[in-house]
Short mmCIF file of C-alpha atoms in Angstrom, two decimals:
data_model
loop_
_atom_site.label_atom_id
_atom_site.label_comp_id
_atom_site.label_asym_id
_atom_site.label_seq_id
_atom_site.Cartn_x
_atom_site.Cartn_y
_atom_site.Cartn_z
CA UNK C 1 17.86 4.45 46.47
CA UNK C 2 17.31 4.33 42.54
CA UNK C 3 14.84 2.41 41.05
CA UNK C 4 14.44 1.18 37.11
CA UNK C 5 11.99 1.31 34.78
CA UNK C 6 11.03 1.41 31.00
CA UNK C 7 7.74 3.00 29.60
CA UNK C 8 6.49 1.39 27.15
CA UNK C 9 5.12 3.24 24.19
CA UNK C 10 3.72 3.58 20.15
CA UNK C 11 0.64 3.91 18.47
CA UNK C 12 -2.53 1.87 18.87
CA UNK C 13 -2.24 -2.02 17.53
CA UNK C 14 2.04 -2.07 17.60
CA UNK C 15 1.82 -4.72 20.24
CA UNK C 16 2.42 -3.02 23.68
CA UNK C 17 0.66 -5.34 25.72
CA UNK C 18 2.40 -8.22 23.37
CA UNK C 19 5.69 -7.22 24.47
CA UNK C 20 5.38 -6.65 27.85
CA UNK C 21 4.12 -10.05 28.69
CA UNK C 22 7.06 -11.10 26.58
CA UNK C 23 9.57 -9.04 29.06
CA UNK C 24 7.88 -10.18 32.08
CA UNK C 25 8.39 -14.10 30.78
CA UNK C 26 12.15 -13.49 29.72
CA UNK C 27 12.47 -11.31 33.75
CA UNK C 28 10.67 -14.85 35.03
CA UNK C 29 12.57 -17.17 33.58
CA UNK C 30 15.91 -15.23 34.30
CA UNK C 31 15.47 -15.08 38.12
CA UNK C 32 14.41 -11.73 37.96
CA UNK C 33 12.17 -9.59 39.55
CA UNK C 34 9.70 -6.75 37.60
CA UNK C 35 6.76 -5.10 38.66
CA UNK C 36 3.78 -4.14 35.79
CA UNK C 37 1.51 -1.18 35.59
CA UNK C 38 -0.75 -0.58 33.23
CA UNK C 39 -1.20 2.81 32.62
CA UNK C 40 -3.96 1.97 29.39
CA UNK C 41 -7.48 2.83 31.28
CA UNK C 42 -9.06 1.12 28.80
CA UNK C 43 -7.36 -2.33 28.09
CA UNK C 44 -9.03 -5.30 29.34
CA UNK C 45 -7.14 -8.77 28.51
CA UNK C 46 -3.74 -9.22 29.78
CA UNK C 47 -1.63 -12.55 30.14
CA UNK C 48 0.24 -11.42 33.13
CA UNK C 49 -2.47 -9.54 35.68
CA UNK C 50 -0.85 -5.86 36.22
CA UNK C 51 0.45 -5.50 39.58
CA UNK C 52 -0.81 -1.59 39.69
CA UNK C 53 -3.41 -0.74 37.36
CA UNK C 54 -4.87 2.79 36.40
CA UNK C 55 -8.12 0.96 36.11
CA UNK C 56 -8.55 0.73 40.05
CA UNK C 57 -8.14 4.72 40.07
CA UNK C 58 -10.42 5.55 37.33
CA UNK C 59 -11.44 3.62 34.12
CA UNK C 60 -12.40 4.96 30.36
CA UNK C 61 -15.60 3.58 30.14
CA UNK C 62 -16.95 5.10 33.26
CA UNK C 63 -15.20 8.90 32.16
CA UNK C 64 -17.12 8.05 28.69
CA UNK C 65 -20.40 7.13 30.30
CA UNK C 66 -20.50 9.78 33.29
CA UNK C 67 -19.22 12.90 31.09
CA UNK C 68 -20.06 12.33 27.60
CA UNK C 69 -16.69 12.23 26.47
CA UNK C 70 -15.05 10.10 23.32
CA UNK C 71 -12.08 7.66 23.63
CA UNK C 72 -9.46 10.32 23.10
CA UNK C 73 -11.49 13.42 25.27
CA UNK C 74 -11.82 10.18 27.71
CA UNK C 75 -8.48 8.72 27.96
CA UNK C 76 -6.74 12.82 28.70
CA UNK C 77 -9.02 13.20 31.37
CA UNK C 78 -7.90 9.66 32.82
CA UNK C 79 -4.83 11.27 32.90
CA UNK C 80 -5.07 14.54 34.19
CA UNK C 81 -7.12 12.72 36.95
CA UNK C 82 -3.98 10.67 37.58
CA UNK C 83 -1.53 13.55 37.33
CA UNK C 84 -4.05 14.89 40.36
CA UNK C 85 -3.62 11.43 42.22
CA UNK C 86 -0.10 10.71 42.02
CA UNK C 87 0.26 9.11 45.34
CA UNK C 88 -1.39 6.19 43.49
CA UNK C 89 1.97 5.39 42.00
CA UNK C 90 3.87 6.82 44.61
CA UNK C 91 2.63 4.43 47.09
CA UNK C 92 2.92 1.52 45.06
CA UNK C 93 6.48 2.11 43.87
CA UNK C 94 8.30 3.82 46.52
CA UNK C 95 8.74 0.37 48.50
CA UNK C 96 10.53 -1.49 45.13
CA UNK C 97 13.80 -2.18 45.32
CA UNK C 98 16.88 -1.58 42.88
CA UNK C 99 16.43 -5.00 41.55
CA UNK C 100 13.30 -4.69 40.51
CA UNK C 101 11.89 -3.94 36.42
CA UNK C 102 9.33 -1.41 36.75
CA UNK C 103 7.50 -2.04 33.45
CA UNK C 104 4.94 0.63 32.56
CA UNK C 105 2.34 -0.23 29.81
CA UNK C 106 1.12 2.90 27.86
CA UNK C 107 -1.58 3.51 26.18
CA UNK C 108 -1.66 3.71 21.98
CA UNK C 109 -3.41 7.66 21.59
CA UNK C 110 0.20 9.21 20.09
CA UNK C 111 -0.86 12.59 21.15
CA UNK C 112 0.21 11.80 24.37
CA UNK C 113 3.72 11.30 22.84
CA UNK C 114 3.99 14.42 20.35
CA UNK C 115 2.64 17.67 22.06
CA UNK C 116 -0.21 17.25 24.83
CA UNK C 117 2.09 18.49 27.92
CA UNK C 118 0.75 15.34 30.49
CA UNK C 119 3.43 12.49 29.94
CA UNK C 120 6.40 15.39 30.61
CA UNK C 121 4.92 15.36 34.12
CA UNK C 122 4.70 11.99 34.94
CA UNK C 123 7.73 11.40 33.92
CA UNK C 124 9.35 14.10 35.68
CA UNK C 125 7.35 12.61 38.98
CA UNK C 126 8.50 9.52 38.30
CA UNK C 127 12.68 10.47 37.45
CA UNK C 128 15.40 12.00 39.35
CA UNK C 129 13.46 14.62 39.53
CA UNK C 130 10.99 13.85 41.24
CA UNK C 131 9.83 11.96 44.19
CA UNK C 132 10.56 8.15 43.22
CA UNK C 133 14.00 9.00 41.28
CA UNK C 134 13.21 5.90 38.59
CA UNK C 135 16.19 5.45 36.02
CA UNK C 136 13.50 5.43 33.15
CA UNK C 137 13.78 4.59 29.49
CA UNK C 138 11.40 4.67 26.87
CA UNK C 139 10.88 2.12 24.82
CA UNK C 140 8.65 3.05 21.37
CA UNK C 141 7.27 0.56 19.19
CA UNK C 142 6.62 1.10 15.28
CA UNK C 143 4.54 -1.95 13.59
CA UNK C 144 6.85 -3.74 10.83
CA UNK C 145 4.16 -3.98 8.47
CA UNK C 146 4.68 0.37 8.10
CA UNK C 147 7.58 -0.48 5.81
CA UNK C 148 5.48 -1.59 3.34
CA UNK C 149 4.15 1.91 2.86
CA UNK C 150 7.04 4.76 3.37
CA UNK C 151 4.54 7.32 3.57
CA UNK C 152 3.30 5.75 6.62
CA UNK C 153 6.79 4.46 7.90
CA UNK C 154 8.15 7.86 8.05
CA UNK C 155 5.16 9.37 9.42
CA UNK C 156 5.45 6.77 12.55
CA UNK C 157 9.25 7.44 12.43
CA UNK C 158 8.15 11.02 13.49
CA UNK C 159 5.66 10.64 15.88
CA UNK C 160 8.75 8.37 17.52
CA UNK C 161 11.31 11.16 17.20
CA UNK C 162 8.23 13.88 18.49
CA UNK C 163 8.09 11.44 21.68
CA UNK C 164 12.10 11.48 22.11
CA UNK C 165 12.28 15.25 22.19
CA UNK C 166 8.98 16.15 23.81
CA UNK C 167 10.18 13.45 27.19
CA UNK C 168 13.83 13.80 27.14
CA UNK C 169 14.42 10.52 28.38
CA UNK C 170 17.17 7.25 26.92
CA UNK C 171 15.08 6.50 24.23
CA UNK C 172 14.96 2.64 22.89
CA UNK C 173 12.67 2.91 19.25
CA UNK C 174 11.41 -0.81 17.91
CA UNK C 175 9.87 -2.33 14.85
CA UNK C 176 7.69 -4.92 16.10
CA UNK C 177 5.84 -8.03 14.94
CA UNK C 178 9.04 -8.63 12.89
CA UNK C 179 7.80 -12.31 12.31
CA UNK C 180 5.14 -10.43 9.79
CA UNK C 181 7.72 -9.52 7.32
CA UNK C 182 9.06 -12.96 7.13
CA UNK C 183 9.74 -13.85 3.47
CA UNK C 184 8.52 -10.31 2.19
CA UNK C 185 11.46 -8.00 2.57
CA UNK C 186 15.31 -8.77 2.05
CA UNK C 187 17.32 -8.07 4.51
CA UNK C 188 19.45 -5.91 2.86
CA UNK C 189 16.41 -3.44 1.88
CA UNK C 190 15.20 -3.90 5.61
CA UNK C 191 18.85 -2.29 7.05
CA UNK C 192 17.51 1.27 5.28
CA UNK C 193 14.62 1.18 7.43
CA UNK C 194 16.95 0.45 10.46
CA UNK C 195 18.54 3.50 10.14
CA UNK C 196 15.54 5.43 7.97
CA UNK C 197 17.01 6.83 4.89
CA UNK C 198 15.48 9.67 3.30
CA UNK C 199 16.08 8.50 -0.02
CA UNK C 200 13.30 5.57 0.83
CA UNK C 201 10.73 8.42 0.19
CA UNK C 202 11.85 8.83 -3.55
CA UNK C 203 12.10 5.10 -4.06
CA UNK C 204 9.32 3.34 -5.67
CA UNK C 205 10.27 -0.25 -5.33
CA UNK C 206 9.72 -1.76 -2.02
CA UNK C 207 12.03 -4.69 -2.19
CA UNK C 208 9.75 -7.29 -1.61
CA UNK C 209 11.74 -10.13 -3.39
CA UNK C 210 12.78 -13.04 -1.35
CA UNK C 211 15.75 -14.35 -1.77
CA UNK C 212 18.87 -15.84 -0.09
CA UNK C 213 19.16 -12.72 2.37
CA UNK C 214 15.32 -12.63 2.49
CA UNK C 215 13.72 -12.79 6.14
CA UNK C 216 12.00 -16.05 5.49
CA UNK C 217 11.49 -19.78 7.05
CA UNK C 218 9.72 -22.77 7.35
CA UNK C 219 6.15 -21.50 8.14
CA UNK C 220 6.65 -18.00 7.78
CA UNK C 221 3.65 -16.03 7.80
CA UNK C 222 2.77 -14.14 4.72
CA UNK C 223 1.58 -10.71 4.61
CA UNK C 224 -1.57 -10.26 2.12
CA UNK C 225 -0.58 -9.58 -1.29
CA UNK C 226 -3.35 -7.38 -1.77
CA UNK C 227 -1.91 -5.61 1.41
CA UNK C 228 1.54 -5.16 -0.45
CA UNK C 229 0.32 -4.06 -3.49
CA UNK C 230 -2.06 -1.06 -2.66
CA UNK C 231 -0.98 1.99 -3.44
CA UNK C 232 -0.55 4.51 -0.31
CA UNK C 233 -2.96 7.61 -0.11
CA UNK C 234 0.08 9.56 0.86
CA UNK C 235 1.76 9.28 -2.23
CA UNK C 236 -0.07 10.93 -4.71
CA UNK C 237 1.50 14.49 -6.14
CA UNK C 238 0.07 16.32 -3.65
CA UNK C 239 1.94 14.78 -0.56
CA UNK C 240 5.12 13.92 -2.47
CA UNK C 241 7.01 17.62 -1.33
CA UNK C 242 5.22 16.72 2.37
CA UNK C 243 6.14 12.84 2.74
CA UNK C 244 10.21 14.52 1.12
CA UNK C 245 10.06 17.31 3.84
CA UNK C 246 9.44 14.86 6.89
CA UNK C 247 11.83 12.01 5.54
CA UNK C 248 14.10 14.86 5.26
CA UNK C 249 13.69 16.31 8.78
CA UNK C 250 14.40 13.14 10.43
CA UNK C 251 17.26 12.56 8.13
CA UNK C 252 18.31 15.86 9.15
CA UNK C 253 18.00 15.34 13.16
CA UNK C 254 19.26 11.69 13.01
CA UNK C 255 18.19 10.73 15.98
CA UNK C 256 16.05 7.51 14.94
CA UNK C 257 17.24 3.96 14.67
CA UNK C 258 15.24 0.52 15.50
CA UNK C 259 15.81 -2.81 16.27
CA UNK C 260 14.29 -5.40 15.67
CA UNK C 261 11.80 -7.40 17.40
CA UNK C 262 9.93 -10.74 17.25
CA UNK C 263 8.30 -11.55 20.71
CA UNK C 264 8.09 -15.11 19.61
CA UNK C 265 11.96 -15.52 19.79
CA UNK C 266 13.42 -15.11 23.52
CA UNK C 267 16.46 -13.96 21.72
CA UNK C 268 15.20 -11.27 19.98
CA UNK C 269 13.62 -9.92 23.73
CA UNK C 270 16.51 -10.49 25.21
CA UNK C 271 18.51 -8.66 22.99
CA UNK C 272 16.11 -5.77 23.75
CA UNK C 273 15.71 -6.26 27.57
CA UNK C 274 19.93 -5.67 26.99
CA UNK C 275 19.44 -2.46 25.30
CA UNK C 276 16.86 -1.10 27.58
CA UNK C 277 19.07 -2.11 30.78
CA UNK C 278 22.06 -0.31 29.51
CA UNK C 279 20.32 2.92 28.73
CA UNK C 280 19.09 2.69 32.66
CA UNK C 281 22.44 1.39 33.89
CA UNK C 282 20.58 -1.13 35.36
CA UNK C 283 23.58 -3.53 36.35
CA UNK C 284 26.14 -1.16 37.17
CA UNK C 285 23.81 -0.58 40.39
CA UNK C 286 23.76 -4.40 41.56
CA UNK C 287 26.17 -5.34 44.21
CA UNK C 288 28.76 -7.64 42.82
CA UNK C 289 28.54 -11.18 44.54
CA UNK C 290 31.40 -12.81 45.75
CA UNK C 291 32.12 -16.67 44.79
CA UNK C 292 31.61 -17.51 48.61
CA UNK C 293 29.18 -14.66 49.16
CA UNK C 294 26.10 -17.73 48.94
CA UNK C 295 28.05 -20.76 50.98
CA UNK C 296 28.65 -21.46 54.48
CA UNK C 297 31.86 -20.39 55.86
CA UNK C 298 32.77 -24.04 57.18
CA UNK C 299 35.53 -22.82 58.93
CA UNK C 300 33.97 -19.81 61.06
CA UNK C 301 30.86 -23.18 62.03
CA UNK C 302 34.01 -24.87 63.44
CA UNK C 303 36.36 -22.20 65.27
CA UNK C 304 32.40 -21.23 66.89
CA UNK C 305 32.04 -24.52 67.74
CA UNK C 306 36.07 -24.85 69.38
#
């Protein structure tokens, strides 16, 4: 029996946790059923309790406290500790059923997403090939608010398209806290960053005129000005034939594109949630119902009756 599931992934601060609890409301209040792991040893607050949680197995602060170790020394060992104790998720997850959203909450350290060989074999425990054989998506989120500096946009781009290659898995990539760039950014400068264009990297104005197309509204937040205005570090001379080379290598692989996502609109999760169940196939394994399939067949009560 297949299960699904989407792991949820991006650098530190791009709203994981955010987005998750805005899945699991959508999954409530469309009849449907998920089940949440957190996977972040070291995250604390959460507005939907995880129903499997790394933190029972082993937690970053104790690794730090017990073996000297910093957050990122800490939070591999967490993990190679898991990788050791995989009958922790096994147990857990091999009873789920087909209808069920496994939802797994990653932690924001991207070296676990561009070269440090431990997410490969989780994920290959958790997929076809392995024991649980999860229909499993990734879903990476990219802060908005990197637009502002292309430098920095492109540099997330790649650590996105470094997690696509290194897992091998249906890959879902998201700029977040969209609600941010309300009133900042026209739309039609906004659709380059959709589908990054190299060219960005050469282009010094950052369209941050509003007008008609603009993403604004009644009470849109406003990002500082100060915040817009500062110049990048990465664009000095010495970076400009670096920041050219990687816009141009993941112009040149084209396998990037986002969508867009504001957990404050259901719509905008829901339009996700659509994406990430068609890269998983998720309906084409429910059973069809039948119109009757949920009534009583009056006519069988009375020929039993007869």
């Amino acid at each position: 029996m297949s299960k699904y599931g989407v792991l949820v992934m991006g650098p530190a601060g791009s709203g994981k946790t955010t987005f998750c609890s805005a899945l699991i409301q959508h999954l409530h209040t469309n009849r449907r059923s998920c089940f949440y792991v957190n996977l972040d040893p070291a995250a604390e607050d959460f507005v939907f309790e995880p129903d499997l949680d790394i933190k029972d197995l082993i937690s970053l602060e104790d690794v730090m406290e017990e073996l000297g170790l910093g957050p990122n020394g800490g939070l591999i060992y967490c993990f190679e500790f898991l990788l050791e104790n995989l009958d922790f998720l096994t147990e857990a997850l091999d009873p789920l059923s087909e209808e069920y959203l496994i939802i797994i909450d990653m932690p924001g350290q991207i070296e676990l997403y561009t070269h440090i060989p431990i997410l490969p074999t989780l994920v290959k425990h958790l997929t076809r090939t392995g024991s649980l054989n999860v229909n499993l998506c990734a879903t990476y989120l990219l802060e908005s608010t990197f637009v502002v500096d292309r430098a920095k946009f492109f540099a997330g781009t790649l650590s996105a398209m470094s997690a696509m290659i290194l897992l091998e898995l249906p890959h879902v990539n998201v700029l977040s806290k969209m609600d941010l760039l309300k009133g900042n950014m026209a739309k039609r400068e906004l659709k380059r960053f959709l589908d990054p264009d190299a060219s960005l990297i050469e282009d010094d104005s950052f369209g941050i005129e509003a007008d008609e197309e603009s993403l604004d509204g009644p009470g849109a937040p406003i990002l500082d000005p100060g915040t817009l205005s500062t110049p990048s570090k990465m664009r000095g001379t010495s970076f400009k034939k670096l920041n050219r080379a990687v816009a141009q290598l993941i112009d040149d692989f084209s396998m990037v594109s986002f969508l867009q996502l504001d957990v404050q609109e259901e719509d905008s999760v829901g339009a996700i949630l659509s994406y990430i169940d068609e890269a998983i196939q998720f309906h084409e394994a429910q059973e069809p119902r039948e119109p009757r399939d949920d009534m009583v067949e009056d006519g069988d009560l009375d020929d039993g009756e007869s």
